Short mmCIF file of C-alpha atoms in Angstrom, two decimals:
data_model
loop_
_atom_site.label_atom_id
_atom_site.label_comp_id
_atom_site.label_asym_id
_atom_site.label_seq_id
_atom_site.Cartn_x
_atom_site.Cartn_y
_atom_site.Cartn_z
CA UNK A 1 -2.27 -27.56 -47.61
CA UNK A 2 -3.07 -24.09 -49.31
CA UNK A 3 -6.24 -25.03 -50.71
CA UNK A 4 -8.98 -22.77 -48.90
CA UNK A 5 -7.56 -19.24 -49.10
CA UNK A 6 -10.73 -17.87 -48.49
CA UNK A 7 -10.99 -19.90 -45.53
CA UNK A 8 -7.73 -18.96 -44.11
CA UNK A 9 -8.06 -15.54 -44.79
CA UNK A 10 -11.49 -15.24 -42.65
CA UNK A 11 -9.41 -17.45 -40.27
CA UNK A 12 -6.75 -14.66 -39.83
CA UNK A 13 -9.18 -12.13 -39.86
CA UNK A 14 -10.95 -13.71 -36.47
CA UNK A 15 -7.81 -13.96 -35.05
CA UNK A 16 -7.03 -9.93 -35.80
CA UNK A 17 -10.23 -8.69 -34.16
CA UNK A 18 -9.19 -10.13 -30.62
CA UNK A 19 -9.47 -8.11 -28.02
CA UNK A 20 -6.22 -7.17 -25.74
CA UNK A 21 -2.74 -7.31 -27.08
CA UNK A 22 -2.34 -8.58 -30.84
CA UNK A 23 -1.52 -12.16 -31.30
CA UNK A 24 1.55 -12.44 -33.63
CA UNK A 25 0.71 -14.96 -36.37
CA UNK A 26 2.35 -17.93 -38.24
CA UNK A 27 1.15 -19.70 -41.08
CA UNK A 28 2.56 -22.61 -42.23
CA UNK A 29 2.51 -24.30 -45.64
CA UNK A 30 2.49 -28.01 -45.03
CA UNK A 31 4.13 -28.89 -48.57
CA UNK A 32 2.39 -26.18 -50.70
CA UNK A 33 2.76 -22.68 -51.25
CA UNK A 34 0.99 -20.15 -48.57
CA UNK A 35 -2.04 -18.17 -50.18
CA UNK A 36 -1.50 -14.19 -49.82
CA UNK A 37 -1.72 -13.17 -45.68
CA UNK A 38 -2.46 -9.55 -44.37
CA UNK A 39 1.09 -7.45 -43.79
CA UNK A 40 2.38 -9.00 -40.19
CA UNK A 41 1.73 -12.35 -40.37
CA UNK A 42 4.93 -14.68 -41.03
CA UNK A 43 4.71 -17.64 -43.29
CA UNK A 44 6.81 -21.07 -43.50
CA UNK A 45 6.89 -23.00 -46.68
CA UNK A 46 8.00 -26.62 -46.23
CA UNK A 47 9.28 -28.19 -49.24
CA UNK A 48 6.77 -31.75 -48.45
CA UNK A 49 3.81 -32.34 -46.26
CA UNK A 50 4.87 -33.66 -42.74
CA UNK A 51 1.42 -33.98 -41.70
CA UNK A 52 -0.48 -32.54 -38.89
CA UNK A 53 2.22 -33.20 -36.13
CA UNK A 54 4.86 -31.94 -37.86
CA UNK A 55 3.61 -28.89 -39.64
CA UNK A 56 2.72 -27.69 -35.92
CA UNK A 57 5.69 -28.53 -34.52
CA UNK A 58 7.47 -26.15 -37.33
CA UNK A 59 4.97 -23.39 -36.07
CA UNK A 60 5.91 -23.93 -32.27
CA UNK A 61 9.78 -23.57 -33.75
CA UNK A 62 8.83 -20.19 -35.92
CA UNK A 63 8.43 -18.33 -32.16
CA UNK A 64 11.81 -19.63 -30.81
CA UNK A 65 13.40 -22.97 -29.22
CA UNK A 66 10.16 -24.61 -27.85
CA UNK A 67 8.27 -21.80 -28.87
CA UNK A 68 9.62 -20.02 -25.63
CA UNK A 69 9.80 -16.37 -26.65
CA UNK A 70 5.98 -16.54 -26.19
CA UNK A 71 3.75 -17.80 -23.12
CA UNK A 72 1.14 -19.73 -24.95
CA UNK A 73 0.21 -20.95 -28.43
CA UNK A 74 -2.98 -21.20 -30.20
CA UNK A 75 -3.57 -23.90 -32.61
CA UNK A 76 -6.50 -23.27 -35.22
CA UNK A 77 -7.13 -25.51 -38.57
CA UNK A 78 -7.37 -23.00 -41.39
CA UNK A 79 -10.97 -23.95 -42.46
CA UNK A 80 -12.09 -22.61 -38.84
CA UNK A 81 -13.12 -18.98 -37.22
CA UNK A 82 -12.83 -17.83 -33.78
CA UNK A 83 -16.51 -17.37 -32.97
CA UNK A 84 -15.88 -14.31 -31.14
CA UNK A 85 -13.34 -11.12 -29.73
CA UNK A 86 -12.11 -11.91 -26.35
CA UNK A 87 -10.95 -16.01 -26.70
CA UNK A 88 -7.20 -14.33 -26.38
CA UNK A 89 -8.75 -13.10 -23.32
CA UNK A 90 -9.84 -15.53 -22.00
CA UNK A 91 -6.65 -17.65 -22.71
CA UNK A 92 -4.37 -15.37 -21.39
CA UNK A 93 -6.59 -15.26 -17.72
CA UNK A 94 -7.49 -18.80 -17.79
CA UNK A 95 -3.56 -19.52 -17.67
CA UNK A 96 -3.10 -16.71 -15.30
CA UNK A 97 -5.98 -18.12 -12.83
CA UNK A 98 -4.42 -21.74 -12.81
CA UNK A 99 -0.71 -22.52 -13.11
CA UNK A 100 -1.32 -25.88 -13.36
CA UNK A 101 -3.46 -25.84 -16.84
CA UNK A 102 -1.60 -26.68 -19.43
CA UNK A 103 -3.75 -27.13 -22.05
CA UNK A 104 -7.26 -25.58 -23.13
CA UNK A 105 -9.52 -27.22 -25.70
CA UNK A 106 -11.92 -24.97 -27.31
CA UNK A 107 -15.80 -26.08 -28.51
CA UNK A 108 -16.08 -26.69 -32.33
CA UNK A 109 -19.31 -25.79 -33.19
CA UNK A 110 -20.72 -25.45 -36.91
CA UNK A 111 -21.11 -21.67 -38.08
CA UNK A 112 -24.81 -22.11 -39.66
CA UNK A 113 -26.46 -24.22 -36.64
CA UNK A 114 -23.70 -23.70 -33.87
CA UNK A 115 -24.22 -27.30 -32.85
CA UNK A 116 -21.04 -29.06 -31.67
CA UNK A 117 -20.42 -32.85 -32.62
CA UNK A 118 -20.40 -35.36 -30.12
CA UNK A 119 -16.80 -36.38 -30.92
CA UNK A 120 -15.55 -32.50 -30.74
CA UNK A 121 -16.01 -33.08 -26.69
CA UNK A 122 -12.96 -34.71 -25.43
CA UNK A 123 -14.51 -36.82 -22.88
CA UNK A 124 -16.74 -39.48 -22.67
CA UNK A 125 -19.86 -37.96 -21.24
CA UNK A 126 -19.78 -35.64 -24.31
CA UNK A 127 -23.86 -35.04 -24.53
CA UNK A 128 -24.01 -31.62 -23.07
CA UNK A 129 -21.18 -29.56 -24.89
CA UNK A 130 -22.07 -26.47 -23.52
CA UNK A 131 -20.43 -28.20 -20.13
CA UNK A 132 -16.84 -27.14 -19.55
CA UNK A 133 -14.46 -29.33 -17.28
CA UNK A 134 -11.60 -31.07 -16.59
CA UNK A 135 -10.72 -33.47 -19.63
CA UNK A 136 -8.03 -35.90 -20.58
CA UNK A 137 -7.39 -35.09 -24.44
CA UNK A 138 -7.74 -32.38 -26.34
CA UNK A 139 -8.97 -31.25 -29.89
CA UNK A 140 -5.70 -30.74 -32.14
CA UNK A 141 -7.76 -27.71 -34.55
CA UNK A 142 -8.57 -25.67 -31.51
CA UNK A 143 -6.73 -25.12 -28.55
CA UNK A 144 -3.92 -23.07 -26.44
CA UNK A 145 -1.57 -24.72 -25.07
CA UNK A 146 1.29 -23.28 -22.47
CA UNK A 147 4.65 -23.10 -24.16
CA UNK A 148 6.51 -24.57 -20.82
CA UNK A 149 4.48 -27.87 -21.40
CA UNK A 150 6.73 -28.25 -24.88
CA UNK A 151 9.52 -27.37 -22.53
CA UNK A 152 8.49 -30.18 -19.91
CA UNK A 153 7.47 -33.02 -22.44
CA UNK A 154 8.62 -32.36 -25.99
CA UNK A 155 6.40 -31.36 -29.16
CA UNK A 156 4.00 -33.35 -31.13
CA UNK A 157 5.10 -36.77 -32.24
CA UNK A 158 5.72 -35.90 -36.26
CA UNK A 159 5.44 -39.80 -37.14
CA UNK A 160 2.50 -40.22 -36.25
CA UNK A 161 1.45 -37.80 -39.29
CA UNK A 162 -2.43 -37.70 -38.23
CA UNK A 163 -4.72 -39.10 -35.55
CA UNK A 164 -4.40 -39.39 -31.97
CA UNK A 165 -1.05 -37.17 -31.31
CA UNK A 166 -2.98 -34.62 -29.35
CA UNK A 167 -3.68 -37.90 -27.03
CA UNK A 168 -0.14 -38.79 -26.89
CA UNK A 169 1.01 -34.57 -26.23
CA UNK A 170 -2.15 -35.01 -23.05
CA UNK A 171 -0.97 -38.27 -21.91
CA UNK A 172 2.26 -36.76 -21.57
CA UNK A 173 1.41 -33.24 -20.14
CA UNK A 174 -0.80 -34.51 -17.86
CA UNK A 175 1.69 -37.43 -16.44
CA UNK A 176 4.37 -34.18 -15.91
CA UNK A 177 1.79 -32.63 -13.95
CA UNK A 178 -0.25 -30.27 -16.31
CA UNK A 179 -4.01 -30.35 -16.32
CA UNK A 180 -6.40 -29.58 -19.36
CA UNK A 181 -9.65 -28.01 -19.58
CA UNK A 182 -12.40 -27.84 -21.86
CA UNK A 183 -14.02 -24.96 -22.32
CA UNK A 184 -17.13 -24.35 -23.76
CA UNK A 185 -16.96 -20.52 -23.61
CA UNK A 186 -13.87 -20.32 -26.28
CA UNK A 187 -15.34 -21.18 -30.02
CA UNK A 188 -13.97 -21.96 -33.25
CA UNK A 189 -16.65 -21.95 -36.05
CA UNK A 190 -15.84 -25.05 -38.29
CA UNK A 191 -18.13 -26.70 -41.17
CA UNK A 192 -19.75 -29.94 -39.52
CA UNK A 193 -16.85 -33.10 -41.23
CA UNK A 194 -16.74 -36.77 -40.76
CA UNK A 195 -13.31 -37.82 -40.32
CA UNK A 196 -13.49 -40.32 -42.16
CA UNK A 197 -13.75 -38.05 -45.37
CA UNK A 198 -9.80 -38.33 -45.32
CA UNK A 199 -8.43 -41.27 -47.63
CA UNK A 200 -5.73 -42.52 -44.70
CA UNK A 201 -8.20 -42.45 -41.54
CA UNK A 202 -8.88 -46.05 -40.95
CA UNK A 203 -5.52 -46.99 -41.35
CA UNK A 204 -3.72 -44.24 -39.41
CA UNK A 205 -6.39 -44.44 -36.55
CA UNK A 206 -5.64 -48.29 -36.05
CA UNK A 207 -1.72 -47.81 -36.68
CA UNK A 208 -1.37 -44.31 -34.41
CA UNK A 209 -4.00 -46.20 -31.60
CA UNK A 210 -1.05 -48.96 -31.21
CA UNK A 211 1.58 -46.58 -31.29
CA UNK A 212 -0.01 -44.55 -28.26
CA UNK A 213 -0.34 -47.60 -26.55
CA UNK A 214 3.39 -48.94 -27.21
CA UNK A 215 4.61 -45.42 -25.68
CA UNK A 216 2.65 -44.23 -23.06
CA UNK A 217 0.52 -47.05 -21.51
CA UNK A 218 1.81 -49.17 -18.51
CA UNK A 219 2.59 -52.74 -20.25
CA UNK A 220 -0.80 -54.47 -18.31
CA UNK A 221 -3.11 -51.78 -19.67
CA UNK A 222 -1.87 -52.10 -23.55
CA UNK A 223 -3.74 -55.64 -24.23
CA UNK A 224 -6.55 -53.97 -22.24
CA UNK A 225 -6.67 -50.27 -24.19
CA UNK A 226 -6.19 -52.13 -27.33
CA UNK A 227 -8.89 -55.21 -27.17
CA UNK A 228 -11.07 -52.37 -26.03
CA UNK A 229 -10.91 -50.05 -28.94
CA UNK A 230 -11.18 -52.76 -31.24
CA UNK A 231 -14.23 -54.49 -29.73
CA UNK A 232 -15.63 -50.71 -29.94
CA UNK A 233 -14.07 -50.72 -34.22
CA UNK A 234 -16.23 -54.14 -34.70
CA UNK A 235 -19.31 -52.75 -32.94
CA UNK A 236 -19.80 -49.88 -35.22
CA UNK A 237 -19.98 -52.45 -37.79
CA UNK A 238 -17.75 -49.94 -40.36
CA UNK A 239 -17.26 -51.13 -44.16
CA UNK A 240 -15.17 -53.92 -45.21
CA UNK A 241 -12.55 -51.90 -47.04
CA UNK A 242 -12.81 -49.67 -44.03
CA UNK A 243 -12.44 -52.34 -41.97
CA UNK A 244 -9.27 -53.71 -43.68
CA UNK A 245 -7.27 -50.54 -43.60
CA UNK A 246 -8.45 -50.94 -39.72
CA UNK A 247 -6.69 -53.92 -39.59
CA UNK A 248 -3.62 -53.19 -41.80
CA UNK A 249 -3.08 -50.30 -39.85
CA UNK A 250 -3.23 -52.31 -36.52
CA UNK A 251 -0.41 -54.76 -37.79
CA UNK A 252 1.63 -51.98 -38.92
CA UNK A 253 1.36 -50.56 -35.38
CA UNK A 254 2.90 -53.46 -33.97
CA UNK A 255 5.51 -53.70 -36.75
CA UNK A 256 6.84 -49.92 -37.01
CA UNK A 257 9.15 -48.14 -34.62
CA UNK A 258 6.49 -46.31 -32.34
CA UNK A 259 8.95 -43.55 -31.30
CA UNK A 260 10.42 -43.74 -27.66
CA UNK A 261 8.70 -45.68 -24.94
CA UNK A 262 7.39 -43.96 -21.61
CA UNK A 263 5.32 -45.58 -19.77
CA UNK A 264 3.15 -43.11 -17.59
CA UNK A 265 2.98 -43.67 -13.78
CA UNK A 266 0.18 -45.30 -11.91
CA UNK A 267 -0.55 -42.15 -10.58
CA UNK A 268 -1.38 -40.56 -13.73
CA UNK A 269 -3.54 -43.79 -14.30
CA UNK A 270 -5.45 -42.74 -11.73
CA UNK A 271 -5.28 -39.42 -12.50
CA UNK A 272 -7.00 -40.40 -16.00
CA UNK A 273 -9.31 -42.76 -14.15
CA UNK A 274 -10.56 -39.41 -11.75
CA UNK A 275 -10.93 -37.33 -14.81
CA UNK A 276 -13.58 -40.02 -16.34
CA UNK A 277 -11.78 -41.35 -18.53
CA UNK A 278 -9.48 -44.44 -17.28
CA UNK A 279 -6.88 -45.26 -20.27
CA UNK A 280 -8.39 -48.20 -21.60
CA UNK A 281 -11.05 -46.79 -23.35
#
């Protein structure tokens, strides 16, 4: 968004210090001018804010159609920085060693305390953020994707704008036979924050949850998945304004187009279940 020039520069410096071959970098200004960047860093300035998935899709295309000019794409939030110099090399090694690996989710840690918020561990059993494992989704601001995944299943769902776009891509990737790893040794430092700081959070979370189910789940699972999330939302006892926004988004998710429906195969449902997160929660 162009409003964190110091944090962006720190991130770019951490990328430049990576071991091995230099990492090619593109910075996308999502409806805003791009601050000054180091020589060799390419920039793209969009005339309007396309949202998180829309901006990242533009970044993908900056490396050729579907990112085909490179083998791996890293997506990094501009207020984070890579904690170690070997992260890019670890990514290269991980993808080379496992032909089925399509996506890697990094561990996000607070730079002051080193702690990882529970919500940043993309699995239900999130008590131990230091345990790496296969997972069923990934963190949008700290990940690496094999570009062949985009060739197989397409890019991020631009209409989502904010929230759940990663899970939409993850489900499509898993349905195409790819796997996803959470790696605790690949670390992005990022200040601990609450997602509800965004004004659109409650509406977008609910709307996109409905879109996610309508687009990807077999019909019998759609009411189970959305019913479970409605119950969880009520149990968390949000404020009345937040709950009103959530239900407004939920209704919007049913009344607006969600994009093409491509329900996952039942064997993918079983794969998600074996990985510890059946698509009903």
